[in-house]
Short mmCIF file of C-alpha atoms and ligand atoms in Angstrom, two decimals:
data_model
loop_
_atom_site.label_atom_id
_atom_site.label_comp_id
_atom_site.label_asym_id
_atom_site.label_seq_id
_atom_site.Cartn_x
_atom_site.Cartn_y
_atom_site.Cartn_z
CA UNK A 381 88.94 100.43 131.30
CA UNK A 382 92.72 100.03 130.45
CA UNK A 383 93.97 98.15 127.69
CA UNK A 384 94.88 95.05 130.01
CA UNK A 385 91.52 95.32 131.91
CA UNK A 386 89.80 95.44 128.36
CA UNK A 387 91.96 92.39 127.26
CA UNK A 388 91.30 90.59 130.23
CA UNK A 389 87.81 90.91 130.54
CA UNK A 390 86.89 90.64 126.89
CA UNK A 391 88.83 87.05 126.79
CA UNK A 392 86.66 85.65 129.66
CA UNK A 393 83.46 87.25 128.35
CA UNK A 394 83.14 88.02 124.81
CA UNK A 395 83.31 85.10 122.13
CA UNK A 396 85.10 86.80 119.02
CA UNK A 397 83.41 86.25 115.26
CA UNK A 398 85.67 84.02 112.72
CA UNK A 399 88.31 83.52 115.79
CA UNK A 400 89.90 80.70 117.13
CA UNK A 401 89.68 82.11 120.73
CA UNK A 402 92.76 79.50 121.92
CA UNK A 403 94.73 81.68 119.06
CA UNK A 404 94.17 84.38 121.46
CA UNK A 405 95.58 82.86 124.25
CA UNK A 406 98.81 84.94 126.04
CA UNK A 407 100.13 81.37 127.15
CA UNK A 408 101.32 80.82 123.64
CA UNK A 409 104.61 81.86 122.33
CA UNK A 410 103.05 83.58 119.30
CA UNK A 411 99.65 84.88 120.43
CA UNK A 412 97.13 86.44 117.96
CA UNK A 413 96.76 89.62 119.23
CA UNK A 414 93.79 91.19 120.53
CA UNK A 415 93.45 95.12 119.75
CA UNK A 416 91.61 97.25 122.27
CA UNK A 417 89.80 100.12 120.93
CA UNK A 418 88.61 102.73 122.84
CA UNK A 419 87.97 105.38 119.60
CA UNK A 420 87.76 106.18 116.20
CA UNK A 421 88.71 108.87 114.06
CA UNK A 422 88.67 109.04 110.31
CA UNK A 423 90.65 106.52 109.31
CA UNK A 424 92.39 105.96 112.72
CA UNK A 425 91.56 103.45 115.52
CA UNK A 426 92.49 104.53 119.02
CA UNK A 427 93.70 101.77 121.79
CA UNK A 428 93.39 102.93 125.91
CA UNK A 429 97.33 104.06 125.79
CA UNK A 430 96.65 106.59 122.35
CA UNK A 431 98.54 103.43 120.42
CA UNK A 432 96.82 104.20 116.88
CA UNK A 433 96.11 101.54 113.93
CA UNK A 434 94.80 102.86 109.80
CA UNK A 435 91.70 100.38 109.37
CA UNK A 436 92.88 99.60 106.09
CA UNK A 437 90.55 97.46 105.74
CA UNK A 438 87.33 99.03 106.40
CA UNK A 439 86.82 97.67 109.77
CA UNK A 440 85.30 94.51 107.81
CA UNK A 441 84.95 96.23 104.63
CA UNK A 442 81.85 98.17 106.29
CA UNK A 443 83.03 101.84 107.06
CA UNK A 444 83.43 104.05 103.94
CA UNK A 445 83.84 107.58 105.12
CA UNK A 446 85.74 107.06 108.25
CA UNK A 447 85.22 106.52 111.79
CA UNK A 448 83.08 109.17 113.88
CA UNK A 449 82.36 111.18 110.73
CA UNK A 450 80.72 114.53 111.74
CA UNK A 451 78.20 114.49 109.08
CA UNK A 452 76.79 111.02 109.84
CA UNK A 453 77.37 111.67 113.52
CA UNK A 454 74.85 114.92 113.16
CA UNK A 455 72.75 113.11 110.59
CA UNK A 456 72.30 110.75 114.11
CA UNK A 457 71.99 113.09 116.12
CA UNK A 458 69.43 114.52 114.79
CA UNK A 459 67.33 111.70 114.00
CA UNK A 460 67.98 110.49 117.90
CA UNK A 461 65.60 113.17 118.57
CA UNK A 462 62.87 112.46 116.38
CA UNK A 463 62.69 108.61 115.78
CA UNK A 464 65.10 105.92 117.15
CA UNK A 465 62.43 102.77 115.62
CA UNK A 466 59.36 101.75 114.87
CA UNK A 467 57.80 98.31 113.69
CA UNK A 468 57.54 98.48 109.76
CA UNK A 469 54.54 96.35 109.53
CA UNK A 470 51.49 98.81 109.69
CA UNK A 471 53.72 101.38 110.00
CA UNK A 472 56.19 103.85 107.87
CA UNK A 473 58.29 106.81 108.43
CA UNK A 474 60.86 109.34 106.32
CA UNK A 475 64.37 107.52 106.01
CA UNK A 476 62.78 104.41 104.92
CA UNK A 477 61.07 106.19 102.25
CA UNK A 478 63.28 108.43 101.04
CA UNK A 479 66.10 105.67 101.13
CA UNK A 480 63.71 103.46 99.10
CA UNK A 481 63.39 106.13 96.77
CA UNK A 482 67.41 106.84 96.76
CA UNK A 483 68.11 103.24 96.20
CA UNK A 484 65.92 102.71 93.36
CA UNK A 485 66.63 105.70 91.53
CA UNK A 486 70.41 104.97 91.48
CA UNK A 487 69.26 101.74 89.77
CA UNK A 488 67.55 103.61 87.10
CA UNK A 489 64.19 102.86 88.68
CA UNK A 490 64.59 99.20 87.28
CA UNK A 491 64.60 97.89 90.86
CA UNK A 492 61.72 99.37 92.88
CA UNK A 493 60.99 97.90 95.74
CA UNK A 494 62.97 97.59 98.61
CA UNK A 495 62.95 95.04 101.37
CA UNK A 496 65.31 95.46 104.49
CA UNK A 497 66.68 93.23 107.14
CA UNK A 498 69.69 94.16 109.18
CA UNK A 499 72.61 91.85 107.96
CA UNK A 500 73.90 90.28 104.74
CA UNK A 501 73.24 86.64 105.45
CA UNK A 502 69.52 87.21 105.97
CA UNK A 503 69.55 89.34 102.18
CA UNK A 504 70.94 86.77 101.17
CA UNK A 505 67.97 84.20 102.54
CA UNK A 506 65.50 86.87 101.02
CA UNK A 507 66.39 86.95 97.51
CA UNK A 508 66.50 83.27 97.77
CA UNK A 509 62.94 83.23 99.39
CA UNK A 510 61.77 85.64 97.02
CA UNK A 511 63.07 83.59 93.80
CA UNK A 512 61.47 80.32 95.15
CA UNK A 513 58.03 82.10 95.99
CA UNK A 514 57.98 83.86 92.70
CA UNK A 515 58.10 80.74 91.02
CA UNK A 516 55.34 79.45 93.32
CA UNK A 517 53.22 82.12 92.76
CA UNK A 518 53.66 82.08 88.81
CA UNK A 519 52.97 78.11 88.81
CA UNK A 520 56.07 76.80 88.07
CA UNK A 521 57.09 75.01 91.99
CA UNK A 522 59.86 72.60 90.23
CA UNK A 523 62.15 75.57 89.96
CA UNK A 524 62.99 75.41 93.52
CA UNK A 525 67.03 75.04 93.14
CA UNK A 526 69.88 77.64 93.15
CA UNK A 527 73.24 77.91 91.30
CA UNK A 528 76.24 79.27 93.08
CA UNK A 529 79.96 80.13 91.72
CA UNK A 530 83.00 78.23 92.90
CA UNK A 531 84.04 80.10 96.11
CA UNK A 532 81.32 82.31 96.51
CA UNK A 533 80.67 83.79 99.63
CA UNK A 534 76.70 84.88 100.58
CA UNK A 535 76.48 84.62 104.51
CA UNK A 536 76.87 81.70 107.11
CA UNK A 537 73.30 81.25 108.35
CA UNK A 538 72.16 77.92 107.44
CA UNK A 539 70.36 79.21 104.46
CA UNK A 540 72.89 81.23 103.19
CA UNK A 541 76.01 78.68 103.65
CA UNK A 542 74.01 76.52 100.87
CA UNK A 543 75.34 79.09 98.05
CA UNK A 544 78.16 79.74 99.92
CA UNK A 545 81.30 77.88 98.45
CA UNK A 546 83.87 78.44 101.07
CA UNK A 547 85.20 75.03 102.72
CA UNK A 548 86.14 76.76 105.84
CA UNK A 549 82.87 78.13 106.70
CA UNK A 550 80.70 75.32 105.23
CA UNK A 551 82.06 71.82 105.72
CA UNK A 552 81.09 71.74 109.51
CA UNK A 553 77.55 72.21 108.75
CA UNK A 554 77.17 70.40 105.64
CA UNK A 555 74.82 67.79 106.83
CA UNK A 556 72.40 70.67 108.00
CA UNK A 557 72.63 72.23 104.80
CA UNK A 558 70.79 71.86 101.30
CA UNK A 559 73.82 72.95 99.24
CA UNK A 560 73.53 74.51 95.85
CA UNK A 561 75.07 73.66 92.54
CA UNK A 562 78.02 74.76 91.88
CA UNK A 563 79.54 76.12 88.62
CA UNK A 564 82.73 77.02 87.69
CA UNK A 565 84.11 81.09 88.86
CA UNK A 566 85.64 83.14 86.43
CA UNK A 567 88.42 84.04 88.54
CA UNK A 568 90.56 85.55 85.91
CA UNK A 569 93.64 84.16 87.89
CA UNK A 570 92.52 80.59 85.82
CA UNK A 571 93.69 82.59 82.61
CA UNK A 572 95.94 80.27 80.58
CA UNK A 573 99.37 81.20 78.73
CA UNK A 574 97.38 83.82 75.58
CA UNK A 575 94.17 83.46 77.34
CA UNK A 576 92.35 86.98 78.69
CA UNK A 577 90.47 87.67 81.76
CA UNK A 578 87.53 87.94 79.59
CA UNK A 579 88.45 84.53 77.99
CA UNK A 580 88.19 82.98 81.39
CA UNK A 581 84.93 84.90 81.53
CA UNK A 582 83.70 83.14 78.73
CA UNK A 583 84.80 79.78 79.74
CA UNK A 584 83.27 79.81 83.09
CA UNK A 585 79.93 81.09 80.96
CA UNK A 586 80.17 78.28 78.61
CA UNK A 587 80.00 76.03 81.72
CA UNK A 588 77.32 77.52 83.41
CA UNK A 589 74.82 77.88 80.00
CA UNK A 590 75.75 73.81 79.81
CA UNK A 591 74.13 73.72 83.15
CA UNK A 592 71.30 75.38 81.94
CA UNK A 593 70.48 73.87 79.02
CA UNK A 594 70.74 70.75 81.45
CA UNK A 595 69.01 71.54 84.30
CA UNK A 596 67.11 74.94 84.10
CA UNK A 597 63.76 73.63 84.60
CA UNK A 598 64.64 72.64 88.55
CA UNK A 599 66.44 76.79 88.91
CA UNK A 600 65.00 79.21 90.44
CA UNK A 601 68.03 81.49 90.83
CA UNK A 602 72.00 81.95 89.45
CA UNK A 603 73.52 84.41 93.09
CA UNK A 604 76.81 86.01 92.26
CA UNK A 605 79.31 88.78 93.62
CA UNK A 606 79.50 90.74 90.84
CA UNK A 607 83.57 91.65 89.59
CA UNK A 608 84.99 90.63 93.14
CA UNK A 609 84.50 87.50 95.30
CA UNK A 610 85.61 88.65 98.26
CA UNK A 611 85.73 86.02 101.32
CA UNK A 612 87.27 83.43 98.29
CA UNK A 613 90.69 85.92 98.55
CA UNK A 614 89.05 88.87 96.13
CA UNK A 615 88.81 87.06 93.19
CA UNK A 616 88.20 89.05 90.27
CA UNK A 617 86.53 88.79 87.02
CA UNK A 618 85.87 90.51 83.63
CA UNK A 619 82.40 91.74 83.16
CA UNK A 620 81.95 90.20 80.25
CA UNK A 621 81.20 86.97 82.52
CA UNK A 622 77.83 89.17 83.89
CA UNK A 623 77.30 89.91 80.92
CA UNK A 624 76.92 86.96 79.64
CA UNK A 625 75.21 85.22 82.87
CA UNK A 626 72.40 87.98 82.44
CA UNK A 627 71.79 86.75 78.40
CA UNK A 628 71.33 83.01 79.77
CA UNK A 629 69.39 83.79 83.07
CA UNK A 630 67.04 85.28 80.68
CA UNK A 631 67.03 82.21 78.41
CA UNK A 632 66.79 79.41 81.04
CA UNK A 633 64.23 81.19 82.98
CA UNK A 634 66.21 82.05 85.99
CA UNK A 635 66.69 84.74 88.26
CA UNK A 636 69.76 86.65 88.29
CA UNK A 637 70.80 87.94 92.41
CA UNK A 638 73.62 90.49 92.38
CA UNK A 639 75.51 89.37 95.54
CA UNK A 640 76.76 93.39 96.19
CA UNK A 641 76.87 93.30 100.30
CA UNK A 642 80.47 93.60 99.86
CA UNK A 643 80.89 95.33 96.22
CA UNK A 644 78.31 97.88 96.52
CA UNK A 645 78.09 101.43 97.33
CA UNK A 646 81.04 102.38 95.26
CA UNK A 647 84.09 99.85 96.49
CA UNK A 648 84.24 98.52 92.51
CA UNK A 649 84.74 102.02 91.14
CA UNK A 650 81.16 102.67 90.24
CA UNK A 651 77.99 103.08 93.02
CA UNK A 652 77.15 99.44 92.03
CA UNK A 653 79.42 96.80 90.26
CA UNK A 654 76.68 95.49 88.05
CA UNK A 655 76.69 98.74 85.95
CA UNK A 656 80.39 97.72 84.66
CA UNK A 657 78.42 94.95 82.82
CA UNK A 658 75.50 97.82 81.53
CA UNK A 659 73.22 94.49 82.83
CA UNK A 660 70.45 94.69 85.69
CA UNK A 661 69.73 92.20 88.36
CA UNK A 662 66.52 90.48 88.90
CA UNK A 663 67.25 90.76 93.12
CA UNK A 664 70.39 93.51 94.27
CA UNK A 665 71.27 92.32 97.95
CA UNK A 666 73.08 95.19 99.95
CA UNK A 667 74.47 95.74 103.34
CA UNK A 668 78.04 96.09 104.41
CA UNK A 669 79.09 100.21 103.75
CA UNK A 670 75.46 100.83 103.27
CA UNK A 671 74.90 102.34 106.78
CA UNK A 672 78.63 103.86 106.21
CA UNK A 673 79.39 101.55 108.91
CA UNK A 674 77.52 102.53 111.59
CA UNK A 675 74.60 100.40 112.08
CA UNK A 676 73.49 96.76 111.18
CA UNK A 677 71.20 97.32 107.77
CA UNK A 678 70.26 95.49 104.84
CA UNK A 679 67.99 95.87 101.93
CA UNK A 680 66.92 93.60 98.37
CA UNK A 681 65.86 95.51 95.96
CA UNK A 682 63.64 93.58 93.17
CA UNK A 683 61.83 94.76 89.96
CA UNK A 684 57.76 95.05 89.47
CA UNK A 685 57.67 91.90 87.96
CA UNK A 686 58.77 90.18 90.90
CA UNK A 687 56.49 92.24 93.20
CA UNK A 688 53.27 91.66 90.92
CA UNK A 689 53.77 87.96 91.16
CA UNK A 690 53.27 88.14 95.43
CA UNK A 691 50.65 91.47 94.90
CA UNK A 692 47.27 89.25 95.82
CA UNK A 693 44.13 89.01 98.01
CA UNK A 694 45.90 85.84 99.12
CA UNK A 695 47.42 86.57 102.62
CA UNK A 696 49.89 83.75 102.15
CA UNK A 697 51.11 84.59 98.60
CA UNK A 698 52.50 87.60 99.81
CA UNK A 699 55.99 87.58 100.89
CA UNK A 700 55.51 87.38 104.78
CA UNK A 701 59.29 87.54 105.65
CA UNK A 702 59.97 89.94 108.80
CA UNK A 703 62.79 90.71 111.05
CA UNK A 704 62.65 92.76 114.31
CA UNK A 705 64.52 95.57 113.52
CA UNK A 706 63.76 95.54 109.62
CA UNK A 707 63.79 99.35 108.44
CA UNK A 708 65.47 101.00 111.43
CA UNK A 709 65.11 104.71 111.24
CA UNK A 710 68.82 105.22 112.59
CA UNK A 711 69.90 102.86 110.27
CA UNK A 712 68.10 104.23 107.43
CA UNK A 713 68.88 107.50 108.74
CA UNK A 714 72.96 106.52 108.49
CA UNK A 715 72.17 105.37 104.88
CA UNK A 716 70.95 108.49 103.78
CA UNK A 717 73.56 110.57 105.53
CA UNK A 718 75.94 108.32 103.32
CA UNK A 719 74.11 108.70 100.03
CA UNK A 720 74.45 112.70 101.08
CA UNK A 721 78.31 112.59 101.18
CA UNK A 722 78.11 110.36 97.77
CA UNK A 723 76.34 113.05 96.21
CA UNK A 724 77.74 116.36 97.51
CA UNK A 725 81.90 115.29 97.25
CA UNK A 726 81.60 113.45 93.83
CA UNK A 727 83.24 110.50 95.45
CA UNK A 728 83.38 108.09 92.54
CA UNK A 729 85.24 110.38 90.49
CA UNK A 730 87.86 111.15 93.77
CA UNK A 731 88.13 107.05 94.24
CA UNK A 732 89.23 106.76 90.70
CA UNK A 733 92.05 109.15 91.72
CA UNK A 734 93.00 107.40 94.98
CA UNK A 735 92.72 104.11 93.60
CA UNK A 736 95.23 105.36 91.06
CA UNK A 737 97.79 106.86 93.87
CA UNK A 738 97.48 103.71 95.53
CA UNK A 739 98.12 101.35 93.26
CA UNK A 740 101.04 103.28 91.84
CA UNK A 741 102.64 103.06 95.81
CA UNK A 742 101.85 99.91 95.74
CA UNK A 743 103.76 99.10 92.54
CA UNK A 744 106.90 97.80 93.97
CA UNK A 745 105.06 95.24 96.04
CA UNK A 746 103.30 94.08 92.83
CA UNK A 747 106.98 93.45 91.16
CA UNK A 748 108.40 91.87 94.28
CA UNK A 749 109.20 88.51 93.40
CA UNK A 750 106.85 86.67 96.13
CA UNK A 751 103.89 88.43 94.84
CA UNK A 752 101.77 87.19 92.20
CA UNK A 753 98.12 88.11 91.00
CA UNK A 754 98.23 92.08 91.60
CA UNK A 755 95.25 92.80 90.97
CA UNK A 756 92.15 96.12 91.43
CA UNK A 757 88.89 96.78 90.81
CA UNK A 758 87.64 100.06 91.77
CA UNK A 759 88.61 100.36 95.59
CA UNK A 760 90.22 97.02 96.37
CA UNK A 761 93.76 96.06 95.61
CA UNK A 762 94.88 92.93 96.29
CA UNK A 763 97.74 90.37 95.52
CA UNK A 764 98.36 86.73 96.36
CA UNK A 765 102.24 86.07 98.56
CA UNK A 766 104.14 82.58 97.51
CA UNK A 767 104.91 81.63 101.11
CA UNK A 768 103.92 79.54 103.72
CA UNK A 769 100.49 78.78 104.98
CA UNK A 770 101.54 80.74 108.55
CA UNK A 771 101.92 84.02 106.38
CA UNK A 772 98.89 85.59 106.96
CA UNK A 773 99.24 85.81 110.60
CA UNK A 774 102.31 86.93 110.69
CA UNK A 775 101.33 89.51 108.29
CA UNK A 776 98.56 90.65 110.18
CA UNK A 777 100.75 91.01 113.55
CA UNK A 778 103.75 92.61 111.47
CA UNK A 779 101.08 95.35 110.15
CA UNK A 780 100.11 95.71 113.51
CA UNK A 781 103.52 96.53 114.81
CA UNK A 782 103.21 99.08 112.04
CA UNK A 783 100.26 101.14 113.21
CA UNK A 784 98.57 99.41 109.96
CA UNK A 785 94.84 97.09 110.30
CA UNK A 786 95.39 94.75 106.85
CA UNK A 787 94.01 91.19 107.86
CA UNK A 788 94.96 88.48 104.94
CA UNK A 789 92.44 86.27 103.53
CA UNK A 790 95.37 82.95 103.73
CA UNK A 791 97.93 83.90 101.64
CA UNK A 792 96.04 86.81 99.78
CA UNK A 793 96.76 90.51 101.34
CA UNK A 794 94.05 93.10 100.40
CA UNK A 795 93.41 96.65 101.05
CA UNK A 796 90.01 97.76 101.30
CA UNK A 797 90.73 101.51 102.83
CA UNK A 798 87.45 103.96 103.73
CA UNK A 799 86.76 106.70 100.81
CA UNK A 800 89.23 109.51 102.92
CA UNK A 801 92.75 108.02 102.30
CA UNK A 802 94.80 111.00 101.56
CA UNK A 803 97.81 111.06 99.70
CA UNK A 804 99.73 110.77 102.81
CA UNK A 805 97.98 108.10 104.15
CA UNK A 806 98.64 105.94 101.37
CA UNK A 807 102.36 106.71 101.23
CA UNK A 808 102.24 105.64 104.88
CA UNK A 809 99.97 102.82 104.20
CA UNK A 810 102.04 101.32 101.28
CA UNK A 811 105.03 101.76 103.18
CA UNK A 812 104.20 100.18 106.12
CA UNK A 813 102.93 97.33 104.08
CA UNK A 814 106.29 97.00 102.16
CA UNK A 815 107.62 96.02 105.35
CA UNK A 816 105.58 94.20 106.70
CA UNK A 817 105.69 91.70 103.68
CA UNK A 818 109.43 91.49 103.99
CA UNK A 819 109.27 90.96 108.20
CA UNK A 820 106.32 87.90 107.73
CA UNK A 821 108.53 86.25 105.00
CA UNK A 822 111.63 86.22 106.99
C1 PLP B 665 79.80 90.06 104.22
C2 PLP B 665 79.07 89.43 103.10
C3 PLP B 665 77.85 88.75 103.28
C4 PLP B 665 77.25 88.52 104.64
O1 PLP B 665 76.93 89.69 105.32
P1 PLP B 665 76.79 89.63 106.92
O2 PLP B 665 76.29 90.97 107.30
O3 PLP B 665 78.17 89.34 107.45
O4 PLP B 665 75.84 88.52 107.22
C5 PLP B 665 77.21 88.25 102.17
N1 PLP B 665 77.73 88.41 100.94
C6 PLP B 665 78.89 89.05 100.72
C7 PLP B 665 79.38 89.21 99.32
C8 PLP B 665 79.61 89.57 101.78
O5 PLP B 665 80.79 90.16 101.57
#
């Protein structure tokens, strides 16, 4: 197919995630564009005509070692001859095992069991099952509620829009929805004139041991996004706020569920964002650059304790939780490939490096007087843009224009890039963001 054909057809037939699809429409004088892709290529998406596009962005903050990367393409390959899938219950094979065993070791064996599913809103409905059964099974069935932060983002299946806090996503299906408290985020953007990220930390903690010491009887879990909220505009936080959360989980009686779909598998610096606080979650949700981007997989990791309390002659005291496609052997396969290129090109310590290049590109941006709120953590750079509410599409189309994939959250402009932006790349990226800030404020 041509790029028109592909246009044309993919209107009529294909119903676009998070999209508007009138936006689309060529009819109107400013249409959102649609982007044919025909192939990827490290960093570089391919359109039918060889027009190219840096996914700056991670395709969706999934892909962290490029597109079509040879040694997860062979990994594939190779596992395409062996095992494509095979139903989990009864039944086990190699890459689930060994990526079980891989997972849990990088949490210092505190988290040892591994339950998968293939997408981040149904982790997110497991650790929530999980917490409520637990407290089942131990006797205690009145801690059945969960505690969310302001603007966090977990998933939009019914279950997970209850702890998700993002109006946009939620309000049309509140009535179907049993929505969670909600405390205060320490978004260290709330810092007051004197006051330090980690004083906002402690602020927002404050609030949520109040709710506690209130209420903790009724809570079965606190779910956060540990250091970065991404869907509320990647709000970020000290981690002296997890810190913190992890002393008072302990002292309520409440579960603690690391949120890391998005901040995992090395995007805040380290493999998981949690270890910035030296604390350890009671449930670690995962997904997102997991599979490196190449195949829909998730997994919750929990500690003994949980799994004694479900580890019964009872049938139905056991967590009986099951989707299709849980533990695909590609997917797990993908996973490991990805662990493999963790291990053998040291890339936290690299990151740390082209975190560093970028954000010193990207320092004239952060002094531009439109910008406020530069901000990084690890592998995502962000800033917030003083303009209009129509900024971040024309953003988006003037990055575009620019061979450049950057898609603002509103008025907040992130970059998100896979772990193989060169030095060039970034020069090109920065630079092509430079002016694409100055075209959408025009
Ligand atoms: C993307 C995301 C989810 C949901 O994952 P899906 O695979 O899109 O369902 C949940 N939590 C966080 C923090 C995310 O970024």
């Amino acid at each position: 197919m041509n790029n028109e054909e592909l246009l044309r057809r993919s209107l009529a037939a294909v119903w676009h995630p998070c999209t508007q699809m009138k936006q689309h429409e060529q009819a109107q004088s400013t249409p959102l564009p649609l982007v044919p892709v025909v192939r990827g290529e490290g960093l570089w998406l391919y359109d039918a005509d060889g027009r190219r596009y840096l996914d700056a962005i991670s395709s969706w903050w999934v892909n962290l070692f490029g597109h079509c990367n040879p040694r997860i393409n062979a990994a594939l390959a190779d596992q395409l001859g062996k095992l494509e899938h095979v139903i989990l219950a009864g039944f086990t094979h190699e890459p689930v095992v060994q990526l079980s065993e891989r997972l849990s070791a990088l949490t210092g064996n505190t988290l040892g069991h591994c339950f998968y599913a293939s997408d981040g809103a149904s982790a997110t409905e497991i650790a929530l099952k999980m917490s409520f059964h637990y407290w089942q099974n131990r006797g205690r069935p009145q801690k059945r509620e969960f505690v969310a932060l302001a603007g966090g983002y977990h998933g939009e299946t019914v279950g997970a829009l209850a702890v998700t806090d993002v109006a946009i996503f939620r309000d049309a299906y509140a009535p179907l929805i049993r929505a969670a408290h909600v405390v205060p985020s320490p978004d260290a953007r709330q810092a007051e004139a004197g006051e330090s990220a980690a004083d906002v930390a402690r602020r927002a903690a404050a609030a949520l041991e109040a709710f506690f010491e209130a209420n903790h009887e009724r809570i079965a879990a606190l779910i956060v996004e540990p250091l970065v909220q991404g869907a509320a505009g990647m709000a970020m936080h000290d981690p002296e706020y997890l810190r913190l959360a992890r002393t008072l989980c302990d002292r309520y009686e409440v579960h603690l569920i690391c949120d890391e779909i998005a901040v995992g598998c090395g995007r805040s610096g380290t493999f998981f964002a949690h270890e910035q606080a030296g604390i350890r979650p009671d449930f670690l949700c995962l997904s997102k650059g997991i599979s490196g981007g190449y195949l829909p997989l998730s997994t919750v990791l929990t500690t003994d304790q949980v799994y004694a309390a479900f580890y019964d002659d009872a049938t139905a005291r056991g967590f009986l939780h099951s989707h299709s496609y849980t533990g695909n052997a590609l997917a797990c396969r993908a996973a490991l490939a990805t662990l493999d290129i963790f291990d053998a090109d040291d890339v936290l310590a690299r990151n740390r490096a082209r975190g560093d290049k970028l954000e010193a590109l990207l320092a004239p941006l952060a002094a531009h007087d439109k910008v406020r709120h530069f901000r990084r953590r690890g592998m995502i750079l962000a800033f917030d843009v003083d303009a209009d509410a129509g900024f971040g599409r024309r953003f988006y189309r003037e990055a575009l224009a620019r061979e450049l994939l950057l898609r603002p959250m509103g008025n907040t402009v992130y970059f998100m890039p896979p772990y193989i932006l060169g030095d060039d790349d970034a020069t090109f990226l920065a630079a092509g963001a430079a002016a694409a800030l100055e075209a959408a404020l025009k």
